[in-house]
Amino acid sequence: MDPALKKAIELQRKGELKGAIEILQNSANRGSRIPQVYYFLSVLLEATGEFEPALDAIEKAVELAPKEADFWFSKGTISENAQRYQLASQAYKKCLHVNPGHVHALVNLSLLYQRERQLETSLEYAKRALKAGPTEKKAWLATIGTLGFLRQFDEGIQVCQQAQEIFREDPEILHMTGNILLASGWSDDALQLYERALQKAPDSVPILVSMGDFQAQYRNGRDAIPYLEKALSLQPNSLDAMHRRGIAYLNAGFPADAVRDLLEVVQKDPQKRDAFDGLLLAAQYLEDAEEEEIFNLHLQWSKQFEETCETPSSDRENSMPKPSSGQLRIGLLSPDFRNHSVARFITPLLRRTEGSGCQLICYSDVKQKNTFTEELESIGSVEWIYSYTLTDEALHQKIQSDKIDVLVDLSGHTGNNRLPVFAKKPSPIQVSWLGYPNTTGLSSIDYRLSDEIADPSGQSDALSSEKIIRLAGGFHCFEPPIDLPDVGDTPALKNGYVTFGSFNNQSKINQLTLQRWASILDAIPQSRLLLKNQQLRDARNKEHWLRAMESLGISPSRVEMVGYTESLEEHYLTYHRVDIALDTFPYNGTTTTCEALWMGVPVLTIPGNSQRSRTAASLLTHAGLADWVATDETMFVAKATINASNLEFLNQLRKSLRKKVMTSSIGDGPAFAKKFFDTLKMLAF
């Protein structure tokens, strides 16, 4: 053995990596022709996090020994650690050229293609890995994971069962089985497997992250945080754990903490698009964030991702369908065609395509269908295309082949969006609408639908990458459930006191919002406050907000909190207990504002400087309730006081409000659909 290599190995065994690296670098500088010198040097440099020097070293090793499969494999792993994924893919393929049965190269290639959502190719490599190494656990894990992403759940569960026969009670197999059960809708069974996996491997960071993410998405953000903090204590540099803790903070109602975590993740790995999306969404909730600062974050997202995923402009121009003067083909792309607030605003369009001169094609990116998905799919003459398992490139090609004239994004930077598809510009006209209260930041999206109140002319234009199209009468139309409960009397007539309420997501409730609400309660001493949201299932959350209100001089006895309700009917019936609804700031309620109005409950708001803080003002004005929009906190309190003192007026308004809303522009489905379709035809033709 080469003396320098022998000495370096001895030092490495003693933990003296710096000395070992120095010896090998000196040997390399003297022009060593021994490939193992460069290989071992790359391994040590990789271990110390010096990925670029490690790449230089392994490059020399494969140059000297191009038929060493393990050298090519090592180049692949170093490239992945350096976030140079294309280089990693090339290296693994070189490894397979030398050794077609290299199981670990096959597995890693499968995972790389999985990361890029090239799922069919990912599955091909995973199954090749299984064939080459039927007892290699990573091959089973890669296969199960890819089948889950492909939503081939039946086969995925069968593979899980086969794996459990080989790796009985193995925590990684239990964990991956839990993942595929969760993806297929078996959340309780998934939780049991996560718990079993944690019993076997209580310090497994991936399992802790999955358990934390499960709690954040299906149970309670607060319950998620301890799992994720333990993961970070075991692996402080785990960006997955930090990312998921950020999402847990947001779901638990602590957007400032969410922004802190997500910003750190993005700074450390700007390529983590889902974390960057989470950061942009969380920023909408911050009361002290400047609008220009938020806009610049969106532009940073675009700079980071739009250029890397867009189709060259010449290719776009040559392949794009050109709008004709015939029927306009409109594509709606969303992961929220399910029991989700977005769907309530889409339904008026789905019902009224006939005679519009437009054909609607819904690209449904729904992970898990529910009964409301089936209800939507049964409406009218809309074409439905299930797109969740399509890669971004495949979906781009599908939209092009469907000859879509106008493609509408309904997600913005919310979860599971497909903005990279829009960056590829599959349609000549692209529009952002509805699901996100801000610009996307993408130059490839041409227009954003809004209105003059939500986005005043001359105020919002400079902070939008898209051209803002302001719809007369507003850009919302809400269709409530068919079996909506009747409107009741204003409860103060029976209670003897006025109850203010907010059913908004806890993340929208901040110190500014609480101060404004407390000012009203202070001005009307007998009044009470009713809060309702899913996060209030947790007694700790209730205690947090009770103490927060108490610190503002409001007795806990005046504040009632309601958590999750079992049925939609029960949710709407809770409005029977509210006299006046109070908005949140700066992120207004949209669905909750519409729900309140349909249930006869007027809403008080103070508009801010952008769509996120002006949506309620838009809805109220277009519903004929402009006098419920205050210009400042003084007027906010005054309007609450005046209206709360006139119960007869409140009751009359309550009894007439549903009809008033139904005949307004935010409730008139046929008129809104005509306006929407006419606007898109105007943009296309």
XYZ file of C-alpha atoms in Angstrom:
685
model
C 0.000 0.000 0.000
C 1.144 3.523 -0.751
C 2.808 4.926 2.422
C 0.869 8.188 2.311
C -2.418 6.313 1.932
C -1.502 3.930 4.763
C -0.641 6.819 7.089
C -3.858 8.676 6.180
C -5.947 5.600 7.001
C -4.223 5.303 10.389
C -4.969 8.960 11.182
C -8.566 8.600 10.043
C -9.061 5.650 12.398
C -7.796 7.830 15.239
C -10.271 10.549 14.286
C -7.565 12.896 13.018
C -9.275 13.813 9.751
C -7.437 17.094 9.269
C -4.053 15.366 9.365
C -5.222 12.594 7.060
C -6.516 15.111 4.521
C -3.249 17.078 4.651
C -1.171 13.960 3.916
C -3.350 12.957 0.970
C -3.428 16.480 -0.440
C 0.364 16.622 -0.308
C 0.503 13.319 -2.167
C -1.960 14.645 -4.756
C 0.031 17.859 -5.148
C 3.128 15.747 -5.912
C 1.221 14.206 -8.832
C 0.313 10.822 -7.370
C -1.080 8.392 -9.943
C -2.685 6.128 -7.353
C -6.485 6.434 -7.743
C -7.137 5.258 -4.170
C -5.323 8.358 -2.875
C -7.841 10.609 -4.590
C -10.755 8.366 -3.705
C -9.937 8.316 0.003
C -9.234 12.068 -0.077
C -12.700 12.649 -1.558
C -14.278 10.489 1.156
C -12.579 12.484 3.923
C -13.408 15.845 2.338
C -17.026 14.789 1.948
C -17.111 13.808 5.627
C -15.981 17.318 6.584
C -18.563 18.978 4.326
C -16.054 20.229 1.737
C -18.028 18.989 -1.229
C -16.456 20.948 -4.081
C -12.871 19.902 -3.186
C -14.217 16.372 -2.708
C -15.638 16.500 -6.238
C -12.257 17.585 -7.602
C -10.593 14.649 -5.853
C -13.105 12.004 -6.964
C -12.940 13.370 -10.518
C -9.225 12.575 -10.539
C -9.925 9.120 -9.114
C -12.388 8.183 -11.881
C -9.997 9.618 -14.467
C -7.272 7.260 -13.245
C -9.601 4.284 -12.738
C -12.660 4.678 -14.980
C -13.681 1.037 -14.531
C -14.032 1.292 -10.746
C -17.802 1.315 -10.260
C -17.553 2.341 -6.601
C -15.550 5.434 -7.569
C -18.355 6.535 -9.879
C -20.866 5.775 -7.140
C -18.908 7.923 -4.708
C -18.878 10.744 -7.232
C -22.653 10.463 -7.350
C -23.105 10.715 -3.582
C -20.718 13.666 -3.301
C -22.532 15.427 -6.143
C -25.844 14.922 -4.351
C -24.427 16.376 -1.150
C -23.210 19.344 -3.183
C -26.775 19.688 -4.562
C -25.495 19.053 -8.086
C -28.161 16.570 -8.959
C -27.612 16.335 -12.710
C -23.944 15.562 -12.123
C -24.969 12.909 -9.585
C -27.311 11.277 -12.089
C -24.548 11.142 -14.702
C -22.135 9.583 -12.206
C -24.595 6.862 -11.136
C -25.225 5.995 -14.786
C -21.466 5.713 -15.344
C -21.359 3.390 -12.343
C -24.096 1.241 -13.892
C -22.285 1.191 -17.217
C -19.369 -0.458 -15.403
C -21.540 -2.594 -13.112
C -25.206 -2.859 -14.254
C -26.153 -4.619 -11.018
C -24.810 -1.970 -8.621
C -27.762 -1.934 -6.225
C -26.938 1.326 -4.452
C -26.501 3.232 -7.715
C -29.864 1.912 -8.894
C -31.497 2.961 -5.627
C -29.973 6.431 -5.675
C -30.978 6.990 -9.285
C -34.515 5.965 -8.376
C -34.542 8.516 -5.562
C -33.137 11.239 -7.819
C -35.865 10.680 -10.389
C -38.392 10.563 -7.570
C -37.143 13.972 -6.442
C -37.676 15.325 -9.962
C -41.177 13.735 -10.100
C -40.105 11.549 -13.007
C -41.942 8.774 -11.292
C -42.155 6.090 -13.978
C -38.385 6.256 -14.472
C -37.913 6.227 -10.702
C -39.985 3.048 -10.422
C -38.034 1.402 -13.245
C -34.739 1.906 -11.400
C -36.248 0.859 -8.056
C -37.491 -2.435 -9.513
C -34.121 -3.025 -11.162
C -32.551 -2.517 -7.733
C -34.951 -5.064 -6.213
C -34.051 -7.592 -8.886
C -30.327 -7.000 -8.383
C -30.541 -7.092 -4.590
C -33.730 -8.764 -3.322
C -32.524 -8.547 0.289
C -31.319 -4.945 0.013
C -33.665 -2.930 2.225
C -33.025 0.384 0.444
C -34.289 -1.148 -2.792
C -37.571 -2.065 -1.101
C -37.859 1.392 0.437
C -37.278 3.108 -2.908
C -39.881 0.915 -4.598
C -42.497 1.510 -1.911
C -41.842 5.251 -1.904
C -42.166 5.608 -5.662
C -45.347 3.503 -5.794
C -46.775 5.864 -3.195
C -45.941 8.930 -5.278
C -47.508 7.200 -8.297
C -50.642 6.561 -6.199
C -50.375 2.880 -7.077
C -51.496 2.124 -3.556
C -52.686 -1.441 -3.980
C -49.352 -2.554 -5.415
C -47.533 -0.408 -2.881
C -49.285 -2.088 0.037
C -48.533 -5.523 -1.473
C -44.841 -4.637 -1.738
C -44.933 -3.427 1.875
C -46.350 -6.759 2.980
C -43.627 -8.616 1.070
C -40.964 -6.397 2.633
C -42.337 -7.023 6.122
C -41.977 -10.770 5.539
C -38.250 -10.226 4.956
C -37.616 -7.370 7.418
C -39.954 -8.190 10.283
C -40.765 -5.166 12.482
C -37.991 -3.202 10.804
C -38.626 0.466 11.712
C -37.769 1.810 8.260
C -40.169 -0.607 6.586
C -42.862 0.209 9.151
C -42.231 3.900 8.519
C -42.488 3.592 4.748
C -45.603 1.426 5.042
C -47.105 4.153 7.204
C -46.295 6.695 4.511
C -48.084 4.762 1.790
C -51.077 4.035 4.003
C -51.297 7.729 4.841
C -51.137 8.669 1.160
C -53.935 6.206 0.420
C -56.179 7.722 3.091
C -55.654 5.295 5.994
C -54.488 7.910 8.467
C -55.282 5.976 11.675
C -53.414 2.899 10.429
C -50.499 5.088 9.362
C -50.311 6.615 12.825
C -50.157 3.153 14.421
C -47.249 2.200 12.171
C -45.396 5.436 12.919
C -45.831 4.726 16.624
C -44.518 1.160 16.216
C -41.599 2.438 14.162
C -40.723 4.996 16.837
C -40.845 2.318 19.529
C -38.225 0.377 17.558
C -36.149 3.431 16.606
C -36.956 6.355 18.945
C -34.011 8.364 17.635
C -34.706 7.957 13.925
C -34.799 11.450 12.451
C -36.853 10.520 9.331
C -39.482 8.759 11.480
C -39.615 11.668 13.926
C -40.074 14.062 11.010
C -42.920 11.964 9.576
C -44.604 11.724 12.958
C -44.258 15.478 13.434
C -45.595 16.177 9.966
C -48.523 13.805 10.590
C -49.417 15.633 13.777
C -49.184 19.031 12.068
C -51.354 18.014 9.121
C -53.917 15.736 10.780
C -53.928 16.504 14.480
C -52.388 19.570 16.050
C -49.424 21.741 15.172
C -48.470 22.009 18.834
C -48.250 18.219 19.152
C -45.979 18.130 16.113
C -43.361 20.474 17.488
C -41.821 18.160 20.172
C -41.155 15.417 17.570
C -39.500 17.897 15.235
C -37.475 19.517 17.999
C -36.201 16.091 19.043
C -35.236 15.420 15.418
C -33.316 18.692 15.360
C -31.600 17.901 18.654
C -30.372 14.631 17.100
C -29.542 16.163 13.725
C -29.279 19.964 14.022
C -28.683 20.370 10.293
C -31.787 18.439 9.231
C -33.477 20.830 6.858
C -36.441 18.465 6.541
C -37.046 18.676 10.286
C -36.664 22.456 10.320
C -38.918 22.813 7.293
C -41.631 20.681 8.885
C -41.293 22.520 12.185
C -41.902 25.744 10.273
C -45.092 24.300 8.786
C -46.109 23.019 12.233
C -45.624 26.501 13.692
C -47.801 27.967 10.951
C -50.531 25.373 11.502
C -50.345 25.952 15.249
C -50.887 29.667 14.731
C -47.368 31.067 15.136
C -46.445 32.532 11.722
C -43.433 34.527 12.985
C -41.805 31.307 14.230
C -42.730 29.646 10.941
C -41.034 32.385 8.928
C -37.905 32.111 11.078
C -37.539 28.376 10.432
C -38.490 28.470 6.773
C -36.206 31.406 6.042
C -33.277 29.524 7.556
C -34.071 26.456 5.443
C -34.218 28.533 2.262
C -30.991 30.349 3.094
C -29.203 27.036 3.601
C -30.740 25.303 0.593
C -32.338 27.720 -1.890
C -33.375 24.735 -4.028
C -35.944 23.524 -1.485
C -38.910 24.868 -3.390
C -41.574 23.532 -1.032
C -39.904 25.317 1.894
C -39.631 28.528 -0.152
C -43.346 28.257 -0.984
C -44.050 27.779 2.714
C -42.010 30.875 3.522
C -43.978 33.006 1.051
C -47.282 31.731 2.421
C -46.255 32.271 6.046
C -45.147 35.822 5.240
C -48.750 36.695 4.325
C -49.703 36.341 7.992
C -47.077 38.720 9.403
C -48.461 41.968 10.767
C -45.148 43.847 10.543
C -43.954 42.707 7.094
C -43.635 45.435 4.469
C -45.473 44.748 1.216
C -42.371 45.582 -0.827
C -40.354 43.123 1.249
C -42.898 40.374 0.558
C -42.893 41.250 -3.151
C -39.111 40.968 -3.288
C -39.302 37.504 -1.723
C -41.596 36.450 -4.564
C -39.138 37.807 -7.100
C -36.349 35.831 -5.401
C -38.449 32.691 -5.766
C -38.884 33.421 -9.460
C -35.176 34.052 -9.960
C -34.338 30.816 -8.157
C -36.794 28.525 -9.911
C -38.407 30.035 -13.000
C -35.298 30.030 -15.181
C -34.379 26.465 -14.202
C -37.748 24.958 -15.075
C -38.925 27.047 -18.000
C -38.999 25.809 -21.576
C -36.771 27.865 -23.924
C -38.798 30.728 -25.388
C -38.264 29.592 -28.987
C -39.645 26.140 -28.129
C -42.624 27.710 -26.350
C -43.457 29.907 -29.312
C -43.197 27.023 -31.768
C -45.272 24.567 -29.729
C -47.907 26.794 -28.133
C -51.464 26.525 -29.414
C -52.784 29.788 -30.785
C -56.200 30.982 -29.602
C -58.740 30.917 -32.402
C -61.980 32.806 -32.700
C -63.888 29.619 -31.822
C -64.629 28.116 -28.413
C -62.062 29.169 -25.821
C -60.384 26.257 -24.040
C -59.754 27.205 -20.401
C -57.664 25.022 -18.099
C -58.088 25.269 -14.331
C -55.194 23.715 -12.383
C -55.532 23.051 -8.657
C -54.875 20.473 -5.902
C -58.005 21.733 -4.121
C -60.893 20.238 -6.098
C -62.157 18.698 -2.859
C -63.734 19.801 0.411
C -61.658 22.970 0.416
C -62.515 26.649 0.482
C -61.264 27.169 -3.091
C -63.856 24.722 -4.421
C -66.726 26.861 -3.086
C -65.642 29.704 -5.374
C -65.075 27.456 -8.397
C -68.489 25.806 -8.403
C -70.361 28.789 -9.956
C -68.138 28.447 -13.044
C -68.468 24.670 -13.331
C -72.251 24.925 -13.405
C -72.411 27.489 -16.207
C -70.152 26.537 -19.091
C -72.928 25.770 -21.571
C -73.559 28.688 -23.899
C -70.495 30.548 -22.592
C -68.355 29.994 -25.661
C -65.822 28.345 -23.355
C -64.799 24.770 -22.585
C -63.495 24.124 -19.062
C -60.798 21.506 -18.524
C -59.992 20.904 -14.852
C -56.538 19.500 -14.141
C -57.119 17.938 -10.751
C -53.964 17.609 -8.666
C -55.937 16.249 -5.724
C -53.992 13.715 -3.663
C -57.044 12.195 -2.043
C -60.505 12.508 -3.528
C -63.500 12.905 -1.257
C -67.254 13.063 -1.748
C -67.064 16.740 -2.645
C -64.536 15.910 -5.397
C -67.065 13.485 -6.846
C -69.781 16.135 -6.575
C -67.634 18.620 -8.491
C -66.805 16.048 -11.173
C -70.503 15.407 -11.746
C -71.271 19.044 -12.557
C -72.036 20.217 -16.080
C -69.990 19.530 -19.193
C -66.558 20.019 -17.637
C -63.693 17.750 -18.672
C -61.669 16.330 -15.769
C -58.050 15.199 -16.011
C -56.349 13.613 -13.016
C -52.865 15.147 -13.025
C -51.351 14.353 -9.644
C -49.112 11.523 -10.876
C -47.865 13.485 -13.880
C -44.430 15.052 -13.644
C -44.159 18.774 -14.285
C -42.791 18.085 -17.748
C -45.486 15.503 -18.518
C -48.228 17.856 -17.324
C -46.715 20.658 -19.403
C -46.863 18.420 -22.477
C -50.399 17.279 -21.653
C -51.659 20.854 -21.397
C -49.992 21.693 -24.703
C -51.488 18.653 -26.418
C -54.910 19.634 -25.029
C -54.503 22.984 -26.843
C -55.394 25.074 -23.815
C -55.876 28.739 -24.716
C -55.935 30.127 -21.172
C -54.430 28.302 -18.187
C -55.541 29.458 -14.737
C -53.571 28.799 -11.549
C -55.739 28.490 -8.428
C -52.960 27.866 -5.891
C -50.212 30.476 -5.963
C -47.614 29.479 -3.391
C -49.937 27.359 -1.257
C -49.202 23.673 -0.706
C -48.838 21.225 -3.607
C -48.836 23.965 -6.240
C -47.644 23.443 -9.814
C -46.002 26.796 -10.495
C -43.052 25.081 -12.272
C -45.567 23.979 -14.918
C -46.607 27.601 -15.438
C -42.932 28.559 -15.719
C -42.764 26.272 -18.758
C -45.547 28.372 -20.355
C -47.689 25.537 -21.785
C -50.481 27.965 -22.658
C -50.273 31.270 -24.567
C -52.270 33.071 -21.871
C -51.697 32.290 -18.173
C -53.669 33.722 -15.278
C -53.448 33.676 -11.476
C -56.730 33.745 -9.578
C -58.351 33.019 -6.260
C -56.224 30.702 -4.103
C -53.425 33.055 -3.030
C -53.678 36.696 -1.882
C -50.612 38.047 -3.641
C -48.494 37.991 -6.775
C -46.845 34.735 -7.828
C -43.666 36.542 -8.874
C -43.598 34.635 -12.193
C -42.994 36.514 -15.423
C -44.606 33.582 -17.257
C -48.007 34.310 -15.687
C -49.495 37.161 -17.655
C -52.460 38.326 -15.587
C -53.835 38.270 -12.048
C -57.579 38.632 -11.488
C -58.598 40.989 -8.710
C -60.741 44.106 -8.308
C -60.420 47.815 -7.615
C -60.988 47.475 -3.865
C -58.698 44.507 -3.207
C -55.934 45.911 -5.440
C -56.435 49.674 -5.971
C -55.088 51.067 -9.238
C -51.742 52.746 -8.826
C -51.178 51.118 -5.450
C -50.759 47.418 -6.190
C -49.486 47.375 -9.773
C -45.832 47.989 -8.922
C -45.923 45.056 -6.480
C -47.282 42.496 -8.943
C -45.294 40.594 -11.561
C -48.570 39.974 -13.409
C -50.764 42.642 -14.985
C -53.734 43.076 -12.654
C -57.140 42.689 -14.300
C -59.741 44.321 -12.064
C -63.177 42.717 -12.404
C -66.154 45.002 -11.924
C -68.245 43.720 -9.030
C -65.366 41.782 -7.490
C -63.342 38.658 -8.257
C -65.198 36.292 -5.898
C -68.475 34.432 -6.121
C -69.264 32.036 -3.268
C -71.604 29.062 -3.488
C -72.518 27.697 -0.039
C -73.593 24.111 0.643
C -77.024 23.174 -0.671
C -78.291 22.190 2.786
C -77.280 25.477 4.440
C -79.134 25.964 7.774
C -81.738 28.711 8.016
C -80.777 32.094 9.430
C -81.779 32.540 13.082
C -82.525 35.641 15.154
C -79.594 37.687 16.315
C -78.624 35.919 19.560
C -78.324 39.123 21.600
C -82.130 39.352 21.671
C -82.172 36.219 23.817
C -78.789 36.516 25.549
C -79.033 40.127 26.633
C -75.501 40.823 25.428
C -73.782 41.075 22.043
C -71.447 38.294 20.938
C -68.659 39.143 18.540
C -67.016 36.264 16.702
C -64.255 35.099 14.416
C -64.017 31.674 12.780
C -60.697 32.412 11.103
C -57.629 30.195 11.060
C -55.609 30.713 14.238
C -52.563 31.737 12.165
C -54.441 34.905 11.206
C -54.861 35.963 14.839
C -51.970 38.129 16.003
C -51.294 40.874 18.525
C -52.667 43.620 16.259
C -55.880 41.674 15.719
C -56.276 40.964 19.437
C -55.715 44.615 20.337
C -58.436 45.715 17.941
C -60.863 43.109 19.233
C -60.029 43.988 22.842
C -60.753 47.666 22.112
C -64.277 46.716 21.062
C -64.860 44.483 24.095
C -63.523 47.246 26.338
C -65.906 49.774 24.751
C -68.904 47.413 25.209
C -68.411 45.974 28.725
C -71.176 43.349 28.562
C -70.136 41.972 25.179
C -68.430 38.652 24.606
C -66.146 37.047 22.040
C -66.579 33.638 20.414
C -63.596 32.160 18.549
C -63.826 29.017 16.453
C -61.129 27.163 14.517
C -59.647 23.684 14.381
C -56.575 24.608 16.410
C -58.807 25.329 19.395
C -59.357 21.607 19.888
C -56.166 21.836 21.922
C -56.568 23.104 25.482
C -53.080 24.639 25.297
C -54.149 26.831 22.402
C -57.247 27.894 24.280
C -55.155 28.778 27.304
C -52.707 30.742 25.132
C -55.399 32.985 23.674
C -57.251 33.400 26.973
C -54.047 34.641 28.584
C -53.376 36.886 25.585
C -56.803 38.508 25.901
C -56.411 38.770 29.662
C -53.141 40.668 29.173
C -55.206 43.202 27.193
C -57.664 43.615 30.061
C -60.354 41.183 28.860
C -61.538 38.637 31.403
C -61.358 34.984 30.266
C -65.011 34.649 31.292
C -65.930 36.864 28.330
C -64.154 34.695 25.771
C -65.479 31.355 24.513
C -63.513 29.062 22.238
C -64.861 26.306 20.009
C -62.681 23.776 18.241
C -63.428 21.216 15.570
C -67.068 20.444 14.792
C -68.046 17.061 13.385
C -70.190 18.231 10.486
C -70.420 21.165 8.111
C -73.974 21.751 9.318
C -72.753 22.049 12.910
C -70.080 24.494 11.746
C -72.648 26.758 10.069
C -75.059 26.466 13.007
C -72.372 27.959 15.250
C -72.966 31.272 13.433
C -76.355 31.326 15.202
C -74.375 32.238 18.321
C -72.663 35.289 16.791
C -74.173 38.768 16.374
C -71.265 40.502 14.605
C -68.157 38.925 13.075
C -64.756 40.585 13.407
C -62.101 40.334 10.720
C -58.406 39.508 11.158
C -55.451 41.685 10.167
C -53.451 41.794 7.962
C -54.608 38.475 6.468
C -58.375 38.838 6.093
C -60.935 36.104 6.150
C -62.296 35.171 2.729
C -64.320 31.981 3.084
C -65.231 32.842 6.681
C -66.448 36.286 5.606
C -68.679 34.721 2.943
C -69.954 32.080 5.358
C -70.839 34.719 7.942
C -72.719 36.836 5.401
C -74.704 33.862 4.104
C -75.666 33.073 7.716
C -76.870 36.648 8.270
C -73.863 37.781 10.312
C -72.338 41.129 9.251
C -68.550 41.453 9.336
C -66.443 44.420 10.459
C -63.065 45.028 8.830
C -60.294 47.613 8.399
C -58.599 47.430 4.980
C -54.818 47.552 4.670
C -52.465 48.123 1.747
C -52.673 44.919 -0.305
C -55.012 42.141 -1.346
C -54.264 40.023 1.720
C -55.607 42.845 3.918
C -58.315 44.212 1.594
C -60.245 41.106 0.540
C -62.895 41.453 3.239
C -63.452 45.086 2.249
C -63.977 43.920 -1.330
C -66.469 41.238 -0.311
C -68.413 43.551 2.006
C -68.586 46.384 -0.499
C -69.777 44.135 -3.311
C -72.340 42.564 -0.962
C -73.791 46.018 -0.299
C -72.226 46.388 3.161
C -69.664 49.114 2.493
C -70.697 50.839 5.716
C -69.188 47.894 7.634
C -65.728 48.814 6.343
C -63.857 51.065 8.796
C -60.992 53.324 7.827
C -59.092 53.011 11.114
C -59.300 51.481 14.583
C -61.297 54.384 16.013
C -63.985 53.933 13.377
C -63.756 50.148 13.807
C -64.677 50.474 17.494
C -67.288 53.123 16.777
C -69.065 51.019 14.155
C -69.069 48.028 16.501
C -70.487 50.128 19.324
C -73.215 51.778 17.242
C -74.383 48.527 15.631
C -74.234 46.571 18.886
C -76.524 49.130 20.531
C -79.287 48.668 17.937
C -80.436 45.065 18.211
C -83.599 45.649 16.183
C -81.477 46.891 13.275
C -79.074 43.952 13.662
C -81.948 41.483 13.578
C -83.556 43.079 10.527
C -80.204 43.049 8.735
C -79.661 39.445 9.739
C -83.030 38.368 8.312
C -82.428 40.143 4.997
C -78.710 39.537 4.555
C -78.803 36.141 2.840
C -81.118 37.427 0.111
C -79.031 40.584 -0.154
C -75.845 38.550 -0.658
C -77.519 36.062 -2.998
C -78.526 38.839 -5.382
C -75.218 40.692 -5.110
C -72.208 40.174 -7.358
C -70.572 37.826 -4.818
C -73.628 35.545 -4.793
C -74.955 35.789 -8.352
C -73.370 32.743 -9.987
C -74.715 33.234 -13.540
C -73.586 36.871 -13.687
C -70.167 36.054 -12.258
C -69.612 33.162 -14.673
C -70.481 35.391 -17.649
C -68.118 38.097 -16.387
C -65.327 35.585 -15.824
C -65.630 33.909 -19.216
C -66.017 37.226 -21.048
C -62.875 38.542 -19.362
C -60.792 35.533 -20.404
C -62.132 35.750 -23.952
C -61.131 39.395 -24.022
C -57.605 38.518 -22.842
C -57.235 35.685 -25.367
C -58.755 37.306 -28.430
